[in-house]
């Protein structure tokens, strides 16, 4: 369960002070898929960064499973993040000069997963995004859709309980985007993981259990929380 | 992140930028090469001079003189007149105090010295060999039992044992001049003809000579007396590569040398006057301590160690200079590492952001970049050291040939543990150079980093 409580984020000081998030509160139960909607510059990415502990709040707090993880030492936050969550970005951030295999292996190295277990996990992740045959290929030789699939494989290889995706289909055509969406939802369902997708796309948002809309840093509406929340 | 993973990842990053990595390491390799060569040359030269000294000078040997200025280079040459002193001789504009027989006897009487042999100045008018009347001129020196000599023919007593008084050792060149084999030369009699300078007789002495031997006797005195010393050739020596002594002189025993010296100087001012003596500290006496005692008594002395340290000082100074250049090259290459790593951090901003987003700690990111620097240092060191090893292997025979050092003497000695220490220091230095870029990487804000694209 992720609880966002009265989160405010301001950038800059004095005259140029800018409120990217203004008193945002909501709760996301475990295992649901959430869409964060809003216009460009409304603060969606900022919210996602704060929820994942990448960024700190100006005021307010984030509780994950009742624990305020992000007031801990950076070292502990990092360890927590490497074991519980993962990311997918609009511009894939795959390492072009490394093989697909090594790209996917990165989170396992960071989480210090024993070497013996890695091969199995990496192969499984690559196969689940249908890149099993490209393990030894350099990532730069992949197509855009394949790169994002590789990014998904990298995101899911360590079985994260929370998956953040910031406009995962933003750089892809509709058909390819659909494949990516399907992969994300399938993973979330199979692993009972929480999926948080930042998107412009209302269609994608509709497929999620919950929709949170942000406008100029303020929460505009939240849908679907009650039904799901009661189920938990 | 585990160390092995960090190391592998660091190595991989470097392989992905091959040209840059190689160029940066080559800069280090230049420094490493220079330092390694300088270390090898220093070691080799020290080994060689050690070898040289050990085969020529007994470690217990001392060279004792009356006049300290003999051991001092330069020194002011006195001009003008000085009071006459029979014990002082003039050499190159400098007055040298010589040793007389009393000094020699005093030194011989000491119990911390043995084998006290004065440095005889030997002059031989001519030499002949049995079976021929042909006269040759030759240089003669006292036989040094401590010098290892390679023998072409005949035999020599073992090291440290002198030859007999009626024996002579000749260099191989004599056989060549005589047109016979060294083997045929052994056993021949070599006769040395020495002359006593004309005696300056007082009126009284002249009258006595005339009374005793007649006018012929006086005429003979005026001509100078000659003496013939028949000596048996016992060995023909080759010029040993590590020998100091010139190949041109024949060697006689200390007693024979004394006989020659005294005969040829009799009646002159230099009779029984010597520059100094060679001697050995007796067993159980430290030559350095003997030296101090001698110096307290007004002598000056040099030990085998002094000679060695003199040579070593020169070698060391040269080595420091070359090493200095190597270190300069290294310092320059360090900026190369810093620069390369800064560029690498900039290039990989998004990668660093991603790694941090995935939970990689700042200290691990920093470690990754320091390991990359370490790899560069390692690579540069290995290249430089291997090149130095190759250069040593190629240059040694060439230098040996050019300087005629003799078999087994090499001026470049590659010492493995030097290489290992050098390599380790290079890695350490590279890590230090990589510190600033790695800190920049560690401090990178992941959100900022991920926005780059
Ligand atoms: N470091 C910063 N300094 C100042 N302003 C910032 C900073 N980061 C974000 N902002 C501002 O905060 C606001 C929210 O940014 P954010 O990236 O969250 O928008 P977004 O909703 O993700 O937009 P998009 O859909 O275009 O990605 C923007 O107006 C942005 O300019
Ligand atoms: Mg955004």
XYZ file of C-alpha atoms and ligand atoms in Angstrom:
717
model
C 0.000 0.000 0.000
C 1.298 3.412 -0.985
C -0.022 6.393 0.958
C 0.612 9.899 -0.344
C -0.143 12.411 2.407
C -0.385 16.175 1.787
C 2.591 16.155 -0.535
C 3.829 19.530 -1.700
C 6.806 20.108 -3.970
C 8.177 23.530 -4.802
C 11.034 24.410 -7.069
C 13.157 27.521 -6.788
C 13.052 30.316 -4.241
C 11.481 33.749 -3.903
C 10.168 35.275 -7.118
C 10.815 32.204 -9.234
C 9.243 29.882 -6.665
C 7.152 27.318 -8.460
C 4.731 24.857 -6.954
C 4.956 21.642 -8.958
C 2.758 19.703 -6.494
C 0.245 21.273 -4.161
C -1.152 19.267 -1.240
C -1.676 15.964 -3.023
C -3.099 13.046 -1.017
C -4.295 9.589 -2.049
C -3.842 5.926 -1.241
C -2.946 3.116 -3.640
C -3.691 -0.407 -2.408
C -1.317 -3.276 -3.234
C -1.604 -4.942 -6.599
C -3.667 -2.346 -8.431
C -2.842 -0.552 -11.642
C -2.930 3.223 -11.452
C -2.877 5.806 -14.230
C -1.606 9.303 -13.457
C -3.179 11.659 -15.965
C -2.668 15.289 -16.758
C -1.485 17.835 -19.257
C 2.179 18.407 -19.982
C 3.869 20.240 -17.130
C 1.079 19.440 -14.697
C 3.436 17.592 -12.350
C 2.872 13.927 -13.220
C 6.554 12.999 -13.457
C 7.298 14.973 -10.327
C 4.646 13.008 -8.457
C 6.014 9.726 -9.718
C 9.588 10.633 -8.692
C 8.407 11.555 -5.232
C 6.348 8.383 -4.836
C 9.391 6.324 -5.771
C 11.709 8.195 -3.438
C 13.876 9.461 -6.269
C 12.926 12.979 -5.249
C 12.195 14.399 -1.820
C 9.011 16.215 -0.873
C 8.999 19.834 0.270
C 6.312 18.897 2.774
C 4.051 15.929 3.343
C 5.068 12.290 3.386
C 4.985 9.004 1.488
C 4.265 5.791 3.359
C 4.878 2.434 1.776
C 3.187 -0.379 3.696
C 2.722 2.029 6.576
C 6.403 2.882 6.748
C 7.880 6.243 5.929
C 10.704 4.742 3.942
C 12.016 7.954 2.515
C 13.131 9.610 5.715
C 15.721 6.884 6.120
C 19.348 7.167 5.155
C 19.989 7.368 1.412
C 21.812 4.047 1.615
C 18.706 2.321 2.993
C 16.403 4.037 0.512
C 18.605 2.790 -2.315
C 18.604 -0.750 -0.990
C 14.837 -0.615 -0.533
C 14.318 0.737 -4.033
C 16.523 -1.887 -5.639
C 14.473 -4.659 -4.022
C 10.924 -3.352 -4.304
C 10.486 -1.114 -7.307
C 11.509 -0.520 -10.842
C 11.126 2.013 -13.648
C 10.274 2.286 -17.286
C 10.858 5.596 -19.046
C 9.553 7.245 -22.149
C 13.053 7.273 -23.644
C 14.000 3.720 -22.834
C 17.484 4.387 -21.344
C 18.829 1.054 -22.491
C 22.619 0.871 -22.738
C 23.146 0.689 -26.494
C 26.700 -0.608 -26.362
C 25.893 -3.413 -23.982
C 24.236 -6.692 -24.853
C 20.559 -7.227 -24.038
C 21.646 -9.769 -21.468
C 23.888 -7.270 -19.643
C 21.201 -4.584 -19.809
C 18.740 -6.820 -18.052
C 21.402 -7.952 -15.568
C 21.981 -4.455 -14.192
C 19.213 -4.440 -11.544
C 20.360 -7.861 -10.335
C 23.904 -6.583 -9.908
C 22.647 -3.538 -8.046
C 20.446 -5.675 -5.778
C 23.421 -8.022 -5.266
C 21.514 -11.081 -6.422
C 23.879 -14.091 -6.310
C 25.511 -14.806 -9.684
C 24.139 -18.332 -9.752
C 20.524 -17.111 -9.801
C 21.007 -14.401 -12.376
C 21.066 -16.363 -15.585
C 17.713 -17.950 -14.894
C 16.092 -14.628 -13.985
C 17.525 -12.781 -16.984
C 16.518 -15.497 -19.440
C 13.026 -15.598 -17.988
C 12.642 -11.808 -18.212
C 13.935 -11.712 -21.782
C 11.625 -14.538 -22.809
C 8.614 -12.883 -21.239
C 9.132 -9.882 -23.536
C 9.933 -12.194 -26.454
C 13.565 -11.145 -26.721
C 14.961 -14.527 -25.685
C 16.800 -14.901 -28.980
C 18.433 -11.466 -28.747
C 20.281 -11.974 -25.462
C 23.739 -11.547 -26.980
C 22.810 -8.739 -29.349
C 23.855 -5.158 -28.660
C 20.887 -3.087 -27.462
C 21.594 -0.315 -29.965
C 20.667 -2.665 -32.818
C 17.122 -3.115 -31.540
C 14.059 -1.317 -32.869
C 12.252 1.250 -30.699
C 9.594 -1.229 -29.618
C 12.213 -3.859 -28.901
C 14.180 -1.367 -26.830
C 11.132 -0.646 -24.701
C 10.497 -4.367 -24.354
C 14.093 -4.701 -23.239
C 13.480 -1.893 -20.726
C 10.468 -3.865 -19.443
C 12.565 -7.005 -19.132
C 15.096 -4.985 -17.153
C 12.311 -3.524 -14.995
C 10.731 -6.863 -14.131
C 13.787 -9.079 -13.847
C 14.068 -8.642 -10.093
C 10.323 -9.190 -9.508
C 9.565 -5.700 -8.171
C 6.371 -5.215 -6.173
C 5.930 -1.721 -7.602
C 6.475 -0.827 -11.237
C 6.625 2.816 -12.302
C 6.217 3.667 -15.958
C 6.567 7.253 -17.160
C 4.804 7.482 -20.510
C 6.040 4.060 -21.584
C 4.334 4.256 -24.942
C 5.003 7.952 -25.598
C 7.689 7.267 -28.162
C 6.023 4.353 -29.862
C 3.353 3.881 -32.534
C -0.068 2.648 -31.479
C 0.464 -1.004 -32.379
C 3.810 -1.246 -30.635
C 2.427 0.746 -27.729
C -0.356 -1.795 -27.357
C 2.171 -4.618 -27.078
C 4.025 -2.743 -24.347
C 0.795 -2.043 -22.455
C -0.147 -5.690 -22.616
C 3.218 -6.739 -21.251
C 2.964 -4.305 -18.360
C -0.541 -5.344 -17.395
C 0.323 -9.009 -17.701
C 3.282 -8.639 -15.373
C 1.248 -6.665 -12.833
C -1.483 -9.284 -12.861
C 0.799 -12.305 -12.698
C 2.992 -10.941 -9.936
C 0.206 -9.064 -8.135
C 2.423 -6.013 -8.435
C 1.368 -2.386 -8.214
C 1.650 -0.687 -11.595
C 1.794 3.081 -11.738
C 1.628 4.504 -15.258
C 2.051 8.157 -16.099
C 0.220 8.838 -19.341
C -1.550 11.293 -21.627
C -3.519 8.523 -23.212
C -7.130 8.271 -21.879
C -7.543 4.822 -23.420
C -4.565 3.475 -21.499
C -5.860 5.195 -18.367
C -9.223 3.476 -18.743
C -7.527 0.063 -18.640
C -6.169 0.834 -15.178
C -7.940 0.088 -11.940
C -7.442 3.663 -10.729
C -7.071 7.051 -12.394
C -5.489 10.028 -10.682
C -5.697 13.298 -12.564
C -3.294 16.152 -11.858
C -3.747 19.730 -12.970
C -1.206 22.454 -12.242
C 0.147 20.446 -9.363
C -3.227 19.915 -7.725
C -5.138 16.688 -7.685
C -8.149 17.147 -9.930
C -9.919 13.834 -9.339
C -9.313 10.271 -8.356
C -11.383 7.415 -9.713
C -11.722 3.762 -8.933
C -9.977 3.843 -5.587
C -13.086 3.091 -3.527
C -14.145 -0.090 -5.323
C -10.674 -1.548 -5.342
C -9.837 -0.231 -1.879
C -12.830 -2.003 -0.384
C -11.762 -5.257 -1.997
C -8.376 -5.184 -0.332
C 26.972 -3.753 -6.037
C 29.547 -6.474 -5.565
C 33.174 -5.703 -6.250
C 33.449 -8.326 -8.974
C 30.392 -6.909 -10.729
C 31.740 -3.386 -10.412
C 35.096 -4.491 -11.831
C 33.476 -6.317 -14.739
C 31.157 -3.428 -15.481
C 34.097 -0.999 -15.326
C 36.092 -3.145 -17.717
C 33.122 -3.368 -20.075
C 32.629 0.399 -20.120
C 36.271 0.821 -21.057
C 36.054 -1.763 -23.816
C 33.114 0.144 -25.227
C 35.355 3.183 -25.646
C 38.401 1.316 -26.897
C 40.252 4.115 -28.647
C 39.898 6.511 -25.752
C 40.893 3.914 -23.188
C 43.915 2.869 -25.196
C 45.134 6.412 -25.749
C 44.757 7.312 -22.094
C 46.604 4.164 -21.046
C 49.351 4.775 -23.586
C 50.084 8.082 -21.893
C 50.542 6.172 -18.653
C 52.518 3.509 -20.466
C 55.088 6.137 -21.488
C 55.682 7.029 -17.850
C 55.635 3.394 -16.765
C 58.109 2.469 -19.500
C 60.512 5.251 -18.555
C 60.395 4.411 -14.875
C 60.747 0.681 -15.509
C 63.714 1.213 -17.827
C 65.344 3.503 -15.310
C 64.816 0.936 -12.552
C 66.208 -1.814 -14.773
C 69.199 0.265 -15.816
C 69.936 1.233 -12.215
C 69.680 -2.353 -11.052
C 71.727 -3.644 -13.982
C 74.470 -1.090 -13.557
C 74.666 -1.710 -9.832
C 74.830 -5.459 -10.437
C 77.510 -4.981 -13.034
C 79.655 -2.695 -10.925
C 79.224 -5.017 -7.981
C 80.369 -7.858 -10.137
C 83.245 -5.738 -11.332
C 84.297 -4.778 -7.834
C 83.854 -8.233 -6.397
C 86.053 -9.860 -8.996
C 88.722 -7.193 -8.632
C 88.643 -6.119 -5.047
C 88.563 -8.243 -1.972
C 85.854 -6.881 0.336
C 88.476 -6.759 3.058
C 90.863 -4.769 0.888
C 92.007 -1.320 1.859
C 94.042 1.209 -0.020
C 96.011 3.255 2.450
C 97.864 6.443 1.596
C 99.683 9.077 3.533
C 98.061 11.951 1.757
C 94.325 12.445 1.934
C 94.322 14.725 -1.095
C 94.866 11.652 -3.284
C 91.255 10.705 -2.663
C 89.962 14.184 -3.232
C 89.265 15.205 -6.742
C 90.294 18.719 -7.659
C 91.838 20.453 -4.690
C 93.924 23.528 -5.061
C 97.226 23.106 -6.777
C 99.888 24.955 -4.893
C 101.988 27.361 -6.808
C 105.426 28.604 -6.175
C 108.035 27.269 -3.870
C 107.719 25.024 -0.912
C 110.191 23.796 1.619
C 112.053 20.676 0.560
C 110.821 17.437 2.006
C 112.177 14.129 0.808
C 108.811 12.506 1.516
C 106.878 14.853 -0.721
C 106.565 14.433 -4.432
C 104.973 16.655 -7.005
C 102.246 15.268 -9.200
C 100.185 17.318 -11.623
C 101.036 20.472 -9.784
C 100.028 19.001 -6.470
C 102.310 18.050 -3.671
C 101.692 14.529 -2.523
C 103.059 13.261 0.727
C 104.534 9.835 0.116
C 104.998 6.877 2.419
C 108.451 5.824 3.420
C 109.739 2.482 4.594
C 109.036 3.395 8.219
C 105.394 3.951 7.427
C 105.267 0.665 5.562
C 106.883 -1.149 8.451
C 104.491 0.491 10.874
C 101.543 -0.610 8.790
C 102.948 -4.123 8.460
C 103.323 -4.306 12.211
C 99.648 -3.613 12.815
C 97.540 -6.583 13.755
C 94.441 -5.338 12.009
C 96.168 -5.339 8.604
C 97.742 -8.106 6.593
C 99.222 -8.541 3.138
C 100.510 -4.993 3.202
C 101.965 -4.388 -0.263
C 103.282 -0.993 -1.270
C 102.285 0.310 -4.677
C 105.512 -0.235 -6.523
C 106.311 1.918 -9.512
C 107.886 -0.637 -11.793
C 109.966 0.299 -14.762
C 111.650 -2.334 -16.854
C 114.101 -1.361 -19.575
C 113.572 -4.367 -21.791
C 112.538 -7.994 -21.765
C 113.724 -11.039 -23.690
C 112.275 -14.507 -24.014
C 114.269 -17.712 -23.939
C 115.234 -18.890 -27.381
C 115.607 -15.427 -28.855
C 117.765 -12.362 -28.345
C 115.105 -10.012 -29.518
C 114.350 -7.322 -27.000
C 110.914 -6.072 -26.246
C 109.624 -3.379 -23.973
C 106.958 -4.349 -21.533
C 104.999 -3.057 -18.604
C 105.217 -4.960 -15.378
C 102.919 -4.786 -12.394
C 102.583 -6.604 -9.113
C 100.391 -9.682 -9.290
C 97.044 -9.185 -7.591
C 95.924 -12.511 -6.168
C 92.389 -11.214 -5.704
C 91.669 -10.592 -9.354
C 89.924 -13.348 -11.184
C 91.792 -13.983 -14.396
C 90.757 -16.134 -17.276
C 93.602 -18.328 -18.358
C 94.502 -18.977 -21.978
C 97.252 -21.417 -21.063
C 99.223 -22.536 -18.032
C 97.842 -22.357 -14.527
C 97.453 -19.887 -11.715
C 97.232 -20.434 -7.993
C 93.713 -20.194 -6.628
C 92.208 -16.826 -5.863
C 93.886 -15.106 -2.948
C 97.187 -16.995 -3.322
C 100.214 -15.225 -4.757
C 102.521 -16.546 -7.466
C 106.085 -17.531 -6.658
C 108.916 -15.026 -6.810
C 110.510 -16.550 -9.888
C 107.267 -16.712 -11.790
C 105.590 -14.293 -14.137
C 102.102 -14.124 -15.627
C 101.796 -12.604 -19.065
C 98.834 -11.441 -21.120
C 97.686 -13.245 -24.226
C 98.856 -10.360 -26.382
C 102.498 -11.393 -25.793
C 101.962 -14.703 -27.533
C 100.435 -12.911 -30.479
C 103.395 -10.530 -30.676
C 105.868 -13.407 -30.429
C 103.960 -15.347 -33.042
C 103.535 -18.444 -30.895
C 100.575 -20.074 -29.179
C 99.898 -19.213 -25.531
C 100.606 -22.859 -24.742
C 104.119 -22.577 -26.165
C 104.705 -19.401 -24.195
C 104.093 -21.148 -20.894
C 107.337 -22.466 -19.421
C 109.538 -20.084 -21.356
C 111.848 -17.839 -19.410
C 111.132 -14.162 -19.620
C 114.117 -12.114 -18.597
C 113.541 -8.606 -17.294
C 116.396 -6.154 -17.634
C 116.277 -3.378 -15.104
C 118.663 -0.468 -14.631
C 119.802 1.411 -11.624
C 120.138 5.102 -12.370
C 123.546 6.659 -12.287
C 124.685 7.085 -8.801
C 125.743 10.567 -7.921
C 128.905 9.873 -5.971
C 130.572 12.219 -3.625
C 134.306 12.906 -4.191
C 135.088 10.614 -1.307
C 132.961 7.762 -2.698
C 134.443 8.197 -6.186
C 137.942 7.882 -4.730
C 136.929 4.688 -2.934
C 135.490 3.190 -6.118
C 138.630 3.998 -8.085
C 140.751 2.510 -5.353
C 138.716 -0.670 -5.280
C 137.648 -1.214 -8.893
C 139.727 1.168 -10.931
C 138.489 3.674 -13.462
C 136.290 1.062 -15.162
C 134.365 0.754 -11.975
C 133.704 4.448 -11.929
C 132.706 4.421 -15.592
C 130.316 1.586 -14.886
C 128.796 3.533 -12.032
C 128.321 6.494 -14.290
C 126.525 4.313 -16.829
C 124.176 2.837 -14.312
C 124.060 -0.714 -13.180
C 121.872 -3.241 -14.964
C 120.384 -6.401 -13.605
C 118.675 -9.311 -15.287
C 115.793 -11.155 -13.692
C 114.960 -14.479 -15.339
C 111.357 -15.403 -14.613
C 109.373 -18.412 -15.700
C 106.081 -17.836 -17.502
C 103.491 -19.826 -15.548
C 100.321 -18.610 -17.154
C 98.998 -16.680 -20.089
C 95.873 -14.748 -19.209
C 92.975 -13.605 -21.254
C 91.584 -10.176 -20.587
C 88.643 -10.889 -18.313
C 85.562 -8.809 -19.021
C 85.272 -7.742 -15.433
C 88.946 -7.033 -14.866
C 90.202 -3.563 -14.113
C 93.833 -4.350 -14.892
C 95.074 -3.519 -18.342
C 95.785 -6.468 -20.561
C 99.164 -5.097 -21.424
C 101.177 -5.708 -18.297
C 102.906 -8.800 -17.051
C 102.571 -9.601 -13.374
C 105.274 -10.571 -10.946
C 105.117 -11.494 -7.288
C 105.154 -8.790 -4.625
C 108.717 -9.655 -3.647
C 109.951 -9.460 -7.211
C 108.104 -6.191 -7.642
C 109.840 -4.890 -4.571
C 113.196 -6.024 -5.872
C 112.602 -4.232 -9.154
C 111.324 -1.085 -7.498
C 114.153 -0.851 -5.027
C 116.822 -1.645 -7.585
C 115.579 0.907 -10.062
C 115.210 3.681 -7.516
C 118.283 3.039 -5.424
C 120.142 6.233 -4.728
C 117.253 8.431 -5.860
C 114.755 10.417 -3.849
C 111.993 7.971 -4.580
C 113.867 4.998 -3.099
C 111.472 3.249 -0.768
C 108.884 5.962 -1.242
C 105.418 4.879 -2.110
C 102.100 6.480 -2.949
C 100.410 4.077 -0.633
C 99.843 0.443 0.173
C 97.231 -2.102 -0.568
C 96.348 -4.204 2.403
C 93.615 -6.349 3.817
C 91.838 -6.034 7.077
C 92.628 -9.141 9.069
C 89.884 -11.682 9.573
C 87.338 -10.438 12.084
C 88.181 -6.786 11.568
C 85.661 -4.613 9.809
C 87.495 -2.731 7.036
C 85.455 0.365 7.848
C 86.643 0.295 11.459
C 90.226 -0.281 10.392
C 89.811 2.703 8.116
C 88.645 4.927 10.972
C 91.579 3.838 13.113
C 93.996 4.542 10.262
C 92.489 7.945 9.709
C 92.934 8.807 13.377
C 96.610 8.071 12.927
C 96.889 10.486 10.043
C 96.582 8.093 7.119
C 93.877 8.163 4.544
C 92.212 4.927 3.471
C 89.637 3.665 1.049
C 87.732 0.443 1.441
C 86.119 -1.702 -1.217
C 82.788 -0.322 -0.026
C 83.947 3.250 -0.626
C 84.753 2.387 -4.192
C 81.376 0.730 -4.549
C 79.466 3.617 -3.046
C 81.323 6.027 -5.296
C 80.105 4.149 -8.351
C 76.647 3.683 -6.857
C 76.306 7.396 -6.174
C 76.836 8.160 -9.834
C 74.442 5.419 -10.929
C 71.821 6.540 -8.433
C 71.949 10.172 -9.498
C 71.491 9.159 -13.133
C 68.663 6.883 -12.149
C 66.914 9.626 -10.186
C 67.085 11.897 -13.202
C 65.539 9.346 -15.553
C 62.936 8.332 -12.977
C 62.134 12.010 -12.607
C 61.283 12.232 -16.284
C 59.123 9.143 -15.930
C 57.274 10.707 -13.035
C 56.717 13.885 -15.036
C 55.253 11.806 -17.850
C 53.034 10.071 -15.304
C 51.792 13.333 -13.860
C 50.906 14.502 -17.357
C 49.063 11.255 -17.982
C 47.095 11.688 -14.768
C 45.417 14.734 -16.279
C 44.600 12.448 -19.183
C 42.777 10.094 -16.828
C 40.937 12.933 -15.110
C 39.890 14.357 -18.460
C 38.828 11.020 -19.906
C 36.808 10.159 -16.850
C 35.087 13.548 -16.755
C 34.046 13.087 -20.370
C 32.907 9.580 -19.551
C 30.737 10.847 -16.698
C 29.183 13.453 -18.973
C 28.542 10.926 -21.725
C 26.972 8.466 -19.380
C 24.816 10.882 -17.413
C 21.607 9.050 -18.261
C 23.196 5.683 -17.481
C 24.263 6.954 -14.079
C 20.747 8.358 -13.529
C 19.206 5.020 -14.409
C 21.554 3.090 -12.156
C 20.766 5.419 -9.284
C 17.020 5.176 -9.986
C 17.369 1.391 -9.816
C 18.853 1.778 -6.356
C 22.576 1.902 -7.001
C 24.262 3.736 -4.183
C 26.297 6.856 -4.803
C 29.336 5.159 -3.298
C 28.928 2.278 -5.767
C 28.660 4.660 -8.697
C 31.807 6.372 -7.484
C 33.511 3.009 -7.110
C 32.552 2.090 -10.671
C 34.356 5.132 -12.024
C 37.355 4.667 -9.778
C 37.664 1.079 -10.956
C 37.565 2.280 -14.523
C 40.456 4.578 -13.702
C 42.193 1.650 -12.018
C 41.771 -0.437 -15.179
C 43.291 2.363 -17.232
C 46.217 2.543 -14.810
C 46.596 -1.228 -14.897
C 46.462 -1.358 -18.676
C 48.936 1.512 -19.051
C 51.242 -0.078 -16.504
C 51.130 -3.482 -18.166
C 51.788 -1.986 -21.604
C 54.680 0.114 -20.302
C 56.206 -2.723 -18.329
C 55.893 -5.223 -21.174
C 57.487 -2.727 -23.552
C 60.271 -2.207 -21.006
C 60.750 -5.970 -20.732
C 60.927 -6.294 -24.510
C 63.343 -3.364 -24.704
C 65.489 -4.983 -22.016
C 65.595 -8.271 -23.894
C 66.442 -6.570 -27.181
C 68.875 -3.954 -25.860
C 70.905 -6.095 -23.461
C 72.826 -8.077 -26.099
C 73.321 -4.909 -28.145
C 74.736 -2.961 -25.191
C 76.786 -5.946 -24.144
C 78.288 -6.125 -27.604
C 78.884 -2.430 -27.968
C 80.588 -2.028 -24.607
C 82.265 -5.436 -24.671
C 81.046 -6.315 -21.207
C 81.765 -10.003 -21.424
C 79.338 -12.880 -21.205
C 76.569 -12.699 -18.669
C 77.015 -9.033 -17.878
C 73.950 -6.972 -18.686
C 73.359 -3.350 -17.890
C 69.580 -3.714 -17.824
C 68.173 -5.961 -15.144
C 64.387 -6.405 -15.160
C 63.341 -7.062 -11.579
C 59.859 -8.626 -11.371
C 59.037 -7.240 -7.957
C 59.933 -3.753 -9.148
C 57.414 -4.236 -11.933
C 54.757 -5.419 -9.504
C 55.306 -2.504 -7.142
C 55.284 -0.096 -10.074
C 52.066 -1.585 -11.399
C 50.415 -1.402 -7.998
C 51.447 2.225 -7.577
C 50.151 3.066 -11.032
C 46.783 1.553 -10.221
C 46.700 3.498 -6.970
C 47.673 6.752 -8.660
C 45.086 6.189 -11.388
C 42.418 5.640 -8.741
C 43.441 8.899 -7.104
C 43.196 10.667 -10.464
C 39.785 9.112 -11.000
C 38.594 10.417 -7.655
C 37.266 13.792 -8.837
C 35.302 12.510 -11.828
C 33.954 9.635 -9.749
C 32.729 12.051 -7.103
C 30.949 14.038 -9.763
C 29.237 10.856 -10.927
C 28.272 9.898 -7.398
C 26.717 13.285 -6.714
C 24.685 13.333 -9.887
C 20.985 13.864 -9.193
C 19.165 10.937 -10.815
C 16.184 13.078 -11.835
C 18.426 15.638 -13.497
C 20.365 12.812 -15.075
C 17.263 11.132 -16.455
C 16.008 14.397 -17.908
C 19.120 14.528 -20.090
C 18.352 13.141 -23.536
N 14.152 20.982 -11.241
C 13.117 21.801 -11.553
N 13.239 23.120 -11.366
C 12.216 23.947 -11.661
N 11.063 23.542 -12.148
C 10.886 22.236 -12.367
C 11.908 21.288 -12.085
N 11.466 20.035 -12.391
C 10.202 20.209 -12.867
N 9.873 21.500 -12.864
C 8.573 22.049 -13.251
O 7.557 21.348 -12.578
C 6.449 21.186 -13.446
C 6.038 19.748 -13.491
O 6.979 19.029 -14.210
P 6.789 17.501 -14.602
O 8.015 17.007 -15.254
O 6.334 16.786 -13.405
O 5.632 17.587 -15.661
P 4.860 16.407 -16.408
O 3.465 16.481 -15.928
O 5.589 15.169 -16.238
O 4.924 16.889 -17.910
P 5.154 15.996 -19.224
O 3.813 15.381 -19.506
O 5.479 16.996 -20.266
O 6.194 15.059 -18.946
C 6.842 21.729 -14.809
O 6.255 23.053 -14.954
C 8.339 21.824 -14.738
O 8.772 22.934 -15.489
Mg 6.739 13.898 -17.482
